[in-house]
CSV table of C-alpha atoms in Angstrom, one decimal:
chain,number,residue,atom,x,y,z
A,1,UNK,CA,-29.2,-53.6,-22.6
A,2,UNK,CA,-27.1,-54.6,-25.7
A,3,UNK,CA,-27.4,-58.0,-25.0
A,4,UNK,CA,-31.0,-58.3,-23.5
A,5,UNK,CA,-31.4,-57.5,-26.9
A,6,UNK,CA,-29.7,-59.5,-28.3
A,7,UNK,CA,-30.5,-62.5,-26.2
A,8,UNK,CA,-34.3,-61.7,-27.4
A,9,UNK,CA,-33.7,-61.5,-30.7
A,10,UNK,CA,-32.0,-65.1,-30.4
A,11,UNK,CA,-35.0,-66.4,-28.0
A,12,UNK,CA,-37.4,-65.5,-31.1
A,13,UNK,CA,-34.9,-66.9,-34.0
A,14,UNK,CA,-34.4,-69.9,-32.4
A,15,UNK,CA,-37.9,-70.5,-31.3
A,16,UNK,CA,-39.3,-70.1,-34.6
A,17,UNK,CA,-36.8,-72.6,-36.4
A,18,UNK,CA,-37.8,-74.9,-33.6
A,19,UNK,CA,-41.2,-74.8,-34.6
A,20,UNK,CA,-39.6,-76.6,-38.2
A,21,UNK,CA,-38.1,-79.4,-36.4
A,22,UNK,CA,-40.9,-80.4,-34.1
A,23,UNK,CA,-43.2,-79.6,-37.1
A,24,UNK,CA,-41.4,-83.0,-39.0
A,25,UNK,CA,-41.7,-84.9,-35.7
A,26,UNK,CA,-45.4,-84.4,-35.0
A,27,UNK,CA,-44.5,-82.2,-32.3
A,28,UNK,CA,-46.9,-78.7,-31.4
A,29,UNK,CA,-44.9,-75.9,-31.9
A,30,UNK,CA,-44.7,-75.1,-27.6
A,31,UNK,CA,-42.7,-78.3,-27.0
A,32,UNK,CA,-40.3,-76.3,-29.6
A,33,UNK,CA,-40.6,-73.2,-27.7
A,34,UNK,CA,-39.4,-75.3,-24.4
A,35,UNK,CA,-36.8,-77.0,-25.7
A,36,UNK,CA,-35.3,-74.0,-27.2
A,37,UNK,CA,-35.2,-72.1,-23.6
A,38,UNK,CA,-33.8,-75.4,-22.3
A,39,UNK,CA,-30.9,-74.7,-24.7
A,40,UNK,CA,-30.2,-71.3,-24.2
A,41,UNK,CA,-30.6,-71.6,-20.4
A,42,UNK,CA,-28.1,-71.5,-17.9
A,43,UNK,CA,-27.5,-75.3,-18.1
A,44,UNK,CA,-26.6,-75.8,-22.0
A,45,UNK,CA,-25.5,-72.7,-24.2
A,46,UNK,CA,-25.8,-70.2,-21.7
A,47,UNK,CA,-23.3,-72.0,-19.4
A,48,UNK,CA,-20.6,-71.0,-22.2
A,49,UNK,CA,-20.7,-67.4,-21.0
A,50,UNK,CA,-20.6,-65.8,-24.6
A,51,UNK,CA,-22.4,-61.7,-24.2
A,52,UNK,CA,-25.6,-61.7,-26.1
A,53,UNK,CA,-25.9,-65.9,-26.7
A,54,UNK,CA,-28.4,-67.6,-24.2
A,55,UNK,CA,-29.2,-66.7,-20.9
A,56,UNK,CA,-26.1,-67.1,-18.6
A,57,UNK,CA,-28.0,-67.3,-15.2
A,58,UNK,CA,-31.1,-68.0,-13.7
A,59,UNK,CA,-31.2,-64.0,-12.4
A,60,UNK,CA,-30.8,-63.0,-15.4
A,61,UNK,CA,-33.7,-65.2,-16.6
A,62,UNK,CA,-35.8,-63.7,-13.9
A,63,UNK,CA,-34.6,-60.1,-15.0
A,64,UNK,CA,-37.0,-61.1,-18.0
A,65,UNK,CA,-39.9,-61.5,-15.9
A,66,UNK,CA,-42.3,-58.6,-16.6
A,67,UNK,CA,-42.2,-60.5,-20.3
A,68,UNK,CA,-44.0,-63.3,-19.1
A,69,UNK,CA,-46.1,-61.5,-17.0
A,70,UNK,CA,-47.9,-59.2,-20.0
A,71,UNK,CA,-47.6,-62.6,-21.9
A,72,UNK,CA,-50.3,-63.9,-18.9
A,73,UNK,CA,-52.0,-61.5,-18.8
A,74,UNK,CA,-52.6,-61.1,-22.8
A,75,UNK,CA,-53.1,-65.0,-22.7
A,76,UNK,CA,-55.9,-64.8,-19.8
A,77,UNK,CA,-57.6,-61.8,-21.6
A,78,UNK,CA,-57.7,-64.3,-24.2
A,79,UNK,CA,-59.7,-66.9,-22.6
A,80,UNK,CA,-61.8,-64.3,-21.2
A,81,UNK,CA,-63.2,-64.3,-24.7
A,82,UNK,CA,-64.7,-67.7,-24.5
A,83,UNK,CA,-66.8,-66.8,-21.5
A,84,UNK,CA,-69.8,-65.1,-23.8
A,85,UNK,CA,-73.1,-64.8,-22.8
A,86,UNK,CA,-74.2,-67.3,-25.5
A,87,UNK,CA,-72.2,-70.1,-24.9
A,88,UNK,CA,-72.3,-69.6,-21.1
A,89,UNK,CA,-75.7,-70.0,-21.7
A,90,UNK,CA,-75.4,-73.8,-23.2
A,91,UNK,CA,-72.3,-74.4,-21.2
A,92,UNK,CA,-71.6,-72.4,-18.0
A,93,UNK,CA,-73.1,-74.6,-15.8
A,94,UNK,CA,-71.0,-77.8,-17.0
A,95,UNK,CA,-67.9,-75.6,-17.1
A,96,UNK,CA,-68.3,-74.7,-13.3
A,97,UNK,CA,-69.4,-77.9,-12.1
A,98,UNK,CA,-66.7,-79.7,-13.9
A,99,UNK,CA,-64.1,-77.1,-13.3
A,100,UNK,CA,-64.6,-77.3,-9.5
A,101,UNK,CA,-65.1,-80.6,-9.0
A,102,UNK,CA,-62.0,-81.8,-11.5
A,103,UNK,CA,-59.8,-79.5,-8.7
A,104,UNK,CA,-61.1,-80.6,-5.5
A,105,UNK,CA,-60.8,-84.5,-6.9
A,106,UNK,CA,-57.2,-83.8,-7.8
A,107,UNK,CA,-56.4,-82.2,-4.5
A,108,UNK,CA,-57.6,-84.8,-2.6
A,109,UNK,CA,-55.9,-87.6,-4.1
A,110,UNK,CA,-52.5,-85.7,-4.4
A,111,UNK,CA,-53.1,-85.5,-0.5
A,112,UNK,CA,-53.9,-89.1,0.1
A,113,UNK,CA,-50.3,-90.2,-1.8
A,114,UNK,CA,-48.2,-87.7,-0.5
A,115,UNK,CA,-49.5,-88.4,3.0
A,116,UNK,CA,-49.3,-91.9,2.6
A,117,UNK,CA,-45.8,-91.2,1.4
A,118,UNK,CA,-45.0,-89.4,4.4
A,119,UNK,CA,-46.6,-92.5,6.5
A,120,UNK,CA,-43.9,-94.7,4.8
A,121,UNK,CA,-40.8,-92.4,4.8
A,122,UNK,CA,-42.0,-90.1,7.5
A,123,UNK,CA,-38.2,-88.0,6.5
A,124,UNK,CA,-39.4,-87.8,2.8
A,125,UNK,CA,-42.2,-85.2,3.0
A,126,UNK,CA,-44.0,-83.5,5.9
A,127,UNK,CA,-47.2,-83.3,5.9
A,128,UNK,CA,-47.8,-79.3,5.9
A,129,UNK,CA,-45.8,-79.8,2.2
A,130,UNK,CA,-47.9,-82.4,1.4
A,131,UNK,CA,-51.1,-80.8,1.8
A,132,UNK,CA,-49.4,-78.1,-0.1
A,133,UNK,CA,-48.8,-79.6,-3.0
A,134,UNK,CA,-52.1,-81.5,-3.5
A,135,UNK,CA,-53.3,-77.7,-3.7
A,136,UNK,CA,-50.9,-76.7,-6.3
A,137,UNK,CA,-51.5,-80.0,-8.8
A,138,UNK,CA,-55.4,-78.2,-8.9
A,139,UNK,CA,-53.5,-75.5,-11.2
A,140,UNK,CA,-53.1,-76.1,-14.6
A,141,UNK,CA,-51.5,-74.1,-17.2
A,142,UNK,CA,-53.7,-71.9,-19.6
A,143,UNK,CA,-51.0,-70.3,-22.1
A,144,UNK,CA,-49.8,-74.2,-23.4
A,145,UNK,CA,-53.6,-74.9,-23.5
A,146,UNK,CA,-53.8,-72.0,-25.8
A,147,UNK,CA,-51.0,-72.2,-27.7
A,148,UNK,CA,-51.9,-75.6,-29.1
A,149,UNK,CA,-55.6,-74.6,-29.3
A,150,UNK,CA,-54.5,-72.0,-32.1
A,151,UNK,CA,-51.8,-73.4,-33.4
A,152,UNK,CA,-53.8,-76.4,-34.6
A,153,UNK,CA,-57.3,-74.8,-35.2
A,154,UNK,CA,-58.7,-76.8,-32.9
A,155,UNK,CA,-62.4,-76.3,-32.5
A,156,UNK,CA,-65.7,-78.0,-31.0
A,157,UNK,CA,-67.6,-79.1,-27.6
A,158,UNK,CA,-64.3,-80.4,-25.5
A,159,UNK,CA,-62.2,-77.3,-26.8
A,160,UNK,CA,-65.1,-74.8,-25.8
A,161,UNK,CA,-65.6,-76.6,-22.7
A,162,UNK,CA,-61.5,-76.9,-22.1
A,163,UNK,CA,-60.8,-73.2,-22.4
A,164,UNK,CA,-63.9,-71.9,-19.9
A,165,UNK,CA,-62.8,-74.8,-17.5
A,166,UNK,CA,-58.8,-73.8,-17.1
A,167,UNK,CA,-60.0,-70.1,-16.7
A,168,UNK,CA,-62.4,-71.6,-13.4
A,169,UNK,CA,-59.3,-74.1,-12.6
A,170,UNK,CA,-57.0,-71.2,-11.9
A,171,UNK,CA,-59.7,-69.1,-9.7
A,172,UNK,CA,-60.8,-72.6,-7.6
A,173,UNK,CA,-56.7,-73.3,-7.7
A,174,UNK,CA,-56.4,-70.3,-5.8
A,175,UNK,CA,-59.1,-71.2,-3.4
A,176,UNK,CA,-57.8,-74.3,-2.9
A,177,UNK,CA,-54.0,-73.3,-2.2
A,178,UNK,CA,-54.7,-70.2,-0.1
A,179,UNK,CA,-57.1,-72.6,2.2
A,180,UNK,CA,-54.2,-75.7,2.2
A,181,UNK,CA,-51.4,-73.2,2.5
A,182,UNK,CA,-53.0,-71.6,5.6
A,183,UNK,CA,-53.7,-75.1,7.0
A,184,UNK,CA,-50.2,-76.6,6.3
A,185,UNK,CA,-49.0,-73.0,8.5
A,186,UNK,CA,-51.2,-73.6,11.4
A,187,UNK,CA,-49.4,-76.8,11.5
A,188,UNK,CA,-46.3,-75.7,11.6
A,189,UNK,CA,-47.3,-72.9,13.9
A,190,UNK,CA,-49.9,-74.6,16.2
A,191,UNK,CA,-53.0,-72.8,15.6
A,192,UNK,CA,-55.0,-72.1,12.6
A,193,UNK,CA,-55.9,-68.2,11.3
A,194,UNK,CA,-59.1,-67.7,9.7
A,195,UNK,CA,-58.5,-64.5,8.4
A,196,UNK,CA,-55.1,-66.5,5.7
A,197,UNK,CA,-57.3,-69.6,5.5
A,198,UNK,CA,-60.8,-67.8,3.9
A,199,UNK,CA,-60.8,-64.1,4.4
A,200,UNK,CA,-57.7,-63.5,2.7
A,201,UNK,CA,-58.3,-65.8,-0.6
A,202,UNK,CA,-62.0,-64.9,-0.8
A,203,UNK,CA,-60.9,-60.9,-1.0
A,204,UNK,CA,-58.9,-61.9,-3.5
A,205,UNK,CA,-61.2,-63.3,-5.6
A,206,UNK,CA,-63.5,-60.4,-5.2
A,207,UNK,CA,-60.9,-57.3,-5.9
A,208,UNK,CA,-59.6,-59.4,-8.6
A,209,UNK,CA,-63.4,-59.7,-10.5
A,210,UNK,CA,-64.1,-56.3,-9.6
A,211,UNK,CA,-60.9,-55.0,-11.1
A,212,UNK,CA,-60.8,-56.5,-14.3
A,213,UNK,CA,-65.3,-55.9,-14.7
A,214,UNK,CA,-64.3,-52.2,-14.5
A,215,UNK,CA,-61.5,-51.9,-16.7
A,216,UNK,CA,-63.9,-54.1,-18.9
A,217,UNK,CA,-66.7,-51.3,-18.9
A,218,UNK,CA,-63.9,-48.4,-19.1
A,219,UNK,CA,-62.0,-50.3,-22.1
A,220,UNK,CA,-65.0,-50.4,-24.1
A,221,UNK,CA,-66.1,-47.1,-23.3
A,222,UNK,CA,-62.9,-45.7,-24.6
A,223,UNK,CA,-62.8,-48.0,-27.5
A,224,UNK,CA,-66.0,-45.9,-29.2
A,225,UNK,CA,-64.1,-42.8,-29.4
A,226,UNK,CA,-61.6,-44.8,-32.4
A,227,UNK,CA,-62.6,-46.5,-35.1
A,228,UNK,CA,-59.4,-47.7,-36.9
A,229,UNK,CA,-58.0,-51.0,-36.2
A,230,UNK,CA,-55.0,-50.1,-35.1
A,231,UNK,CA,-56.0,-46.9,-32.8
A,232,UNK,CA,-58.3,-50.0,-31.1
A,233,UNK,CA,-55.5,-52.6,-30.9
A,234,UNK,CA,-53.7,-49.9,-29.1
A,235,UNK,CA,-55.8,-49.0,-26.6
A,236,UNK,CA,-56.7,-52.8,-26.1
A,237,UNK,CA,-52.7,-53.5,-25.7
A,238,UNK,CA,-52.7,-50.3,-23.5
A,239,UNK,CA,-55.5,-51.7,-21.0
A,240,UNK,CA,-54.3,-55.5,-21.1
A,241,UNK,CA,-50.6,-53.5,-19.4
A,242,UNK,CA,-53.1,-51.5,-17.2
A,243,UNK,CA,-54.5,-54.8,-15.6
A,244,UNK,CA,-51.2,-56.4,-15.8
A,245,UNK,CA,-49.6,-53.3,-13.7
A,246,UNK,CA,-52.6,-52.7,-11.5
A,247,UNK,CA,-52.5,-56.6,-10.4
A,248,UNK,CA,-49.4,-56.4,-9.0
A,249,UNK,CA,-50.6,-53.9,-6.1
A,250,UNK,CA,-50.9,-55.3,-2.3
A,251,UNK,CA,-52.1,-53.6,0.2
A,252,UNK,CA,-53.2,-54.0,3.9
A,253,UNK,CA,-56.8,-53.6,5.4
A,254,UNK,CA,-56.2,-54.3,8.7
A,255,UNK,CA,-54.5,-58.1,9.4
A,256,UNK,CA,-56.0,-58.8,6.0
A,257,UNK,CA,-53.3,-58.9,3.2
A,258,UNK,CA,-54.8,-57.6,0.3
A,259,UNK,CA,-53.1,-58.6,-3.1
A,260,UNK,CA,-55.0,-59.7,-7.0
A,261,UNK,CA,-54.8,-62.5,-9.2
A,262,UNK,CA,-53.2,-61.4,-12.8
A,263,UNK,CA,-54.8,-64.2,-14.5
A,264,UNK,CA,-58.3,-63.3,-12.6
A,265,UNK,CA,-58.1,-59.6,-13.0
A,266,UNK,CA,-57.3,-60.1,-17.3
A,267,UNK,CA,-59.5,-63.0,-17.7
A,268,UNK,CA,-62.7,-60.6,-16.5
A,269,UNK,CA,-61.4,-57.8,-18.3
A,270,UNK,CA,-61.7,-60.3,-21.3
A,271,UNK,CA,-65.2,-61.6,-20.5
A,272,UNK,CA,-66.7,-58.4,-19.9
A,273,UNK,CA,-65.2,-56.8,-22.9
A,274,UNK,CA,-66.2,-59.3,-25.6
A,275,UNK,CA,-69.7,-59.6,-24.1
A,276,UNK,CA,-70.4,-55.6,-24.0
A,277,UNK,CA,-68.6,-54.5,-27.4
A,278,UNK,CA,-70.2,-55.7,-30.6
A,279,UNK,CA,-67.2,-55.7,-32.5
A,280,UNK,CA,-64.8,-57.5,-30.0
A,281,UNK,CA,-64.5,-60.4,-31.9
A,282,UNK,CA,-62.2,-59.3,-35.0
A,283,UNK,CA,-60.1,-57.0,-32.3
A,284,UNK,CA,-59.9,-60.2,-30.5
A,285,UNK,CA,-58.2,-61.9,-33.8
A,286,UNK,CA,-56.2,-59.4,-35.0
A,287,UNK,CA,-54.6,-59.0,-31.2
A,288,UNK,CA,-53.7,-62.5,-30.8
A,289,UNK,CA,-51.4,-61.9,-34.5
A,290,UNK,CA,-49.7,-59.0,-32.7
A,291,UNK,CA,-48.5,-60.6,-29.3
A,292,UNK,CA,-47.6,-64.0,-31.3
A,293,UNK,CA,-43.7,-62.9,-30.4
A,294,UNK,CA,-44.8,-62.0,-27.2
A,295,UNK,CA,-46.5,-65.6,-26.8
A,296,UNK,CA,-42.9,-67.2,-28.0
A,297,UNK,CA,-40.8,-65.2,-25.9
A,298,UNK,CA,-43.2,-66.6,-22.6
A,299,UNK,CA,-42.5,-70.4,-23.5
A,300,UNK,CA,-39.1,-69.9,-24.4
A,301,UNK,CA,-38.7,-67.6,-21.0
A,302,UNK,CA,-40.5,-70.7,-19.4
A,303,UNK,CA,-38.0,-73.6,-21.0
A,304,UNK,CA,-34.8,-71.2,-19.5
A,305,UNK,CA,-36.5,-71.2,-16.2
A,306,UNK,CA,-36.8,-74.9,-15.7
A,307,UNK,CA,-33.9,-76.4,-13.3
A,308,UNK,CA,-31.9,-79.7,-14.4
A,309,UNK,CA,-30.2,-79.6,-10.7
A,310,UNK,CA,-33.1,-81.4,-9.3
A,311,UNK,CA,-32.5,-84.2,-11.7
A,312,UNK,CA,-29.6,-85.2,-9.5
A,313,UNK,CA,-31.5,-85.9,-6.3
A,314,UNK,CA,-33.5,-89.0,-5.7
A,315,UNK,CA,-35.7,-87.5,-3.3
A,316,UNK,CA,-37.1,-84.9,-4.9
A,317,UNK,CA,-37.4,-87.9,-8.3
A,318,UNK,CA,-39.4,-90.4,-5.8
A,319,UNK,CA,-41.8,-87.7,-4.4
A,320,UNK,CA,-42.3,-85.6,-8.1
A,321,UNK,CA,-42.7,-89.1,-9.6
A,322,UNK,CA,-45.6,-89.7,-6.5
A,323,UNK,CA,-46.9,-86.3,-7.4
A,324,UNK,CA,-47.4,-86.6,-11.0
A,325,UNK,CA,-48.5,-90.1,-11.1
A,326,UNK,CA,-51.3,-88.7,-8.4
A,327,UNK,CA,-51.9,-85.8,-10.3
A,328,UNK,CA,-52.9,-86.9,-13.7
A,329,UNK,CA,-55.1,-90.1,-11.7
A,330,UNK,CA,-56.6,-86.7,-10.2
A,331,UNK,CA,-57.8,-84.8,-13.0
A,332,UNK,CA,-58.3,-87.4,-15.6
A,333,UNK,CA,-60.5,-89.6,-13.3
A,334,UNK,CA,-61.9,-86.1,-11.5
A,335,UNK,CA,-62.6,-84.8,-15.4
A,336,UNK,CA,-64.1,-87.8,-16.0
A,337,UNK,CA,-66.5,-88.6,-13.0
A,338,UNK,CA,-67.8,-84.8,-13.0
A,339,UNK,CA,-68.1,-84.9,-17.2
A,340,UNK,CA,-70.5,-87.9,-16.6
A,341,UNK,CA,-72.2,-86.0,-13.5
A,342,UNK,CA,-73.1,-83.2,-15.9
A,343,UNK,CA,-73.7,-85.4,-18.7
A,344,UNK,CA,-71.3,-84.3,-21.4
A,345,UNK,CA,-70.9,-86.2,-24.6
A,346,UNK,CA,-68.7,-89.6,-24.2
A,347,UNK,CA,-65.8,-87.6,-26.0
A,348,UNK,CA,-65.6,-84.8,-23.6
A,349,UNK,CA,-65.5,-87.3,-20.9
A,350,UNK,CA,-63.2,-89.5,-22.1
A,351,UNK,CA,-60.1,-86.6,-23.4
A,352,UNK,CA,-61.0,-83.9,-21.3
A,353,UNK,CA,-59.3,-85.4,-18.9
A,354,UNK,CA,-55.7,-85.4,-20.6
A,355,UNK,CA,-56.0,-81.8,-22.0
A,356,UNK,CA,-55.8,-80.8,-18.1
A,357,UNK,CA,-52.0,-82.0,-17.7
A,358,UNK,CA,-50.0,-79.3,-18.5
A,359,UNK,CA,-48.6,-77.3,-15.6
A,360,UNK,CA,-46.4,-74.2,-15.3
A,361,UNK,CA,-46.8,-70.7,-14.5
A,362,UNK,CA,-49.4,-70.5,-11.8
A,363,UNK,CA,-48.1,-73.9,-10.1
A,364,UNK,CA,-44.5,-72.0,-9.9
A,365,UNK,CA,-46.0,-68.8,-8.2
A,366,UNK,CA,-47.7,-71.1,-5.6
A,367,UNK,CA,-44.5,-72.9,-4.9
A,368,UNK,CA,-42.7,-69.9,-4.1
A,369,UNK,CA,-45.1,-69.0,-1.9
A,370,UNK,CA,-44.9,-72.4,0.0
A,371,UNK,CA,-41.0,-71.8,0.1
A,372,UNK,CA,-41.6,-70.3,3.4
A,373,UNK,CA,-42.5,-73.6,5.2
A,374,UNK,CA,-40.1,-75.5,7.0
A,375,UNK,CA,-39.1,-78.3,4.0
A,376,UNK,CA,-40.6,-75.3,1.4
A,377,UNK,CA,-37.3,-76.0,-0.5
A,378,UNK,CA,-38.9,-79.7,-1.1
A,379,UNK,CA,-42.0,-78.3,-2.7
A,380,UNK,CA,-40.7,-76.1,-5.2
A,381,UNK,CA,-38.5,-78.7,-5.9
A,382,UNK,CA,-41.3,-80.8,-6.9
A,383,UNK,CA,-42.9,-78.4,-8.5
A,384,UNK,CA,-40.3,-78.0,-10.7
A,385,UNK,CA,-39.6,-81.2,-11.8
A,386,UNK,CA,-43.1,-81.7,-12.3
A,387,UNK,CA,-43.6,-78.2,-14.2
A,388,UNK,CA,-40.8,-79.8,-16.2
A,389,UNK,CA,-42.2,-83.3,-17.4
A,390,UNK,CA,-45.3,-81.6,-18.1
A,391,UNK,CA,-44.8,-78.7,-20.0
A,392,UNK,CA,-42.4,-80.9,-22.4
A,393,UNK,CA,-44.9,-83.9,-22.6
A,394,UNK,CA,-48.8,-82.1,-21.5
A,395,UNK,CA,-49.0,-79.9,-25.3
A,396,UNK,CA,-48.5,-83.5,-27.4
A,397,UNK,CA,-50.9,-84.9,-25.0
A,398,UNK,CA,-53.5,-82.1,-25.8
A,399,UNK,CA,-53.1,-82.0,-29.1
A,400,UNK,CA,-53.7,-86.0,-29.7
A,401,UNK,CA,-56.5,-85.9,-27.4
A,402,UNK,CA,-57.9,-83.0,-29.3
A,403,UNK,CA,-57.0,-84.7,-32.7
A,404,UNK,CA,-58.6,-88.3,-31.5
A,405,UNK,CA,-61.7,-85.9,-30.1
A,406,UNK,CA,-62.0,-84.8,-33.6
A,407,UNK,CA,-61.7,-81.6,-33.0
A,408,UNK,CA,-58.5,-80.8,-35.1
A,409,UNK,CA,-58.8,-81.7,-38.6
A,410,UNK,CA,-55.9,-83.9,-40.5
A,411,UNK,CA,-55.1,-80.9,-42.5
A,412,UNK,CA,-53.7,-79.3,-39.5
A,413,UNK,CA,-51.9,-81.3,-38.8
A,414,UNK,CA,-50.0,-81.9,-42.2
A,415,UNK,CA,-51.9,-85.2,-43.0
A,416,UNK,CA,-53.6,-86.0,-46.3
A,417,UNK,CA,-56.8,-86.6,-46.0
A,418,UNK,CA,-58.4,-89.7,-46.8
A,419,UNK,CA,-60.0,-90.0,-50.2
């Protein structure tokens, strides 16, 4: 315990002074974060074996986990404050049509490359991993999104629009993997179940939604019984653990697998807060100030986790370089075309596009998942490499596309502005 501690306290020093450096480079702070658990994984410091000083195996790494899982869920309670009434009012309809659309575009042209792939080095890729994958490059990542959104001040139409369409991304992700993954099994297996390929994602969906509405209603029931800030940050941090805990139940009803989404469940317990408690808009700033650490220790958690190995095989570099090339053709063109479909503003469809890149979290979970298929190994090696490249290089590609959107001002950014 002495040096979890420790190894914390490091993660959070060492993150923060990060910030400095990639602060003089033009850098957002969550490249920092990255590049600090990069260091202090089990491939750089932590290979030196020293108690207390970096993070000496990937295990131990994982030991950390249930610190990235409150992180998600505090992030997607988050975003679950963009989904008010009034702006899904003005918006909701573009943000569903484009977040569906964006996700189904992206998985079919992931499919078409890693099939075509498989057509021309048939021992490269099957085609039950391919399909897999094309579902996991729907996923995007929310908490680099986020981070760069704050750090940066970043504000206007394509922000708006960008946080209420990752939120959808992640629940049509879902969709979209459960329905591949049960696809690419029946290959495998030689006949297709209905009950993994809709029953099972489609209860998910619904238990998920349910679950966090009710803890919604229940959180800002119990909220009116305190009237100090920090009684209510309390009980807010107490219910966003509830969720986080409660989300990690499975059950059985029958042959259906029953299980909920974390990011789903917090997300709706986000919405239906902020839209039914009139003062859930200064809880919701003062709450993002007190899990800032927690925030830092995700992305520094995330930069540990991230595997060099795969660098070494040319395989898994030929089929992640076919999967992200694919991917960001996917979701920039699939942003763009459904942008114009719902007629957004030129800027939206031109950079929305680009702020979709960054992949991590979700993608990972999916990956595991898919482990279980014959070449599963190959996917997650993919995955990896891909989770990688773009959580190092998506956060500088959000923030210029949200700086050339105007939508973060030069002052933000450290830049004088003109006279």
């Amino acid at each position: 315990m002495q040096n979890v501690l420790l190894c914390i306290s490091l993660a959070l020093v060492s993150g923060l002074l990060m910030t400095r450096l990639m602060k003089r480079v033009g850098l957002p702070a969550v490249t920092g974060y990255l590049i600090t658990g990069l260091l202090l994984g089990p491939y750089c410091i932590g290979k030196l074996g020293f108690a207390g000083i970096g993070f000496h195996s990937m295990e131990e790494v994982g030991a950390l986990g249930i610190i990235s899982d409150m992180a998600l869920g505090f992030i997607a309670f988050t975003i679950g404050n963009e989904f008010r009434l009034a702006d899904l009012r003005t918006m909701g309809r573009q943000a569903i049509t484009v977040g569906i659309f964006q996700a189904v575009i992206t998985t079919i042209v992931v499919d078409m490359a890693l099939v075509g792939l498989h057509m021309v080095v048939p021992s490269a890729i099957s085609v039950p991993s391919a399909i897999t994958l094309g579902a996991i490059a729907a996923a995007t990542a929310p908490a680099a999104t986020l981070m760069v959104v704050r750090q940066y001040r970043a504000d206007g139409p394509l922000t708006r629009l960008l946080l209420m369409v990752v939120a959808i991304d992640d629940a049509v992700g879902l969709v979209l993997f459960s329905a591949s993954f049960g696809i690419a099994s029946a290959l495998e297996q030689g006949g297709i179940s209905m009950v993994t390929v809709v029953a099972e994602p489609a209860l998910e969906i619904v238990l998920s939604l349910s679950l966090g509405a009710v803890a919604g209603v229940v959180l800002n029931w119990c909220e009116q019984y305190f009237h100090s800030r920090g009684n209510r940050i309390s009980l807010s941090v107490a219910f966003v653990l509830m969720t986080v805990g409660l989300s990690m139940a499975e059950f059985d009803i029958g042959p259906i697998h029953c299980g909920f989404s974390l990011l789903l469940v917090c997300m709706m317990t986000g919405t239906v807060f902020c839209n039914v408690c009139k003062t859930s808009s200064a809880l919701m700033e003062r709450l993002d100030r007190w899990t800032t650490p927690l925030s830092i220790l995700f992305f520094v958690l995330s930069g540990a986790e991230l595997d060099l190995q795969i660098l070494k095989n040319p395989l898994i570099l030929l089929i992640g370089a076919v999967y992200i090339c694919a991917r960001s053709a996917g979701k920039i063109f699939g942003a763009y075309g459904s942008c114009a479909l719902t007629r957004c503003s030129k800027n939206i469809q031109k950079y929305l596009g680009i702020t979709l890149l960054p992949q991590a979290g979700v993608a990972l979970g999916m990956a595991l998942t898919a482990s279980s298929l014959s070449d599963g190994k190959i996917v997650r090696n993919v995955v990896l490499f891909s989770v990688l490249v773009y959580e190092l290089v998506g956060p500088t590609l959000t923030k210029t596309a949200l700086f050339s959107a105007g939508e973060i001002h030069p002052d933000e950014l450290g830049i004088p502005a003109k006279p």
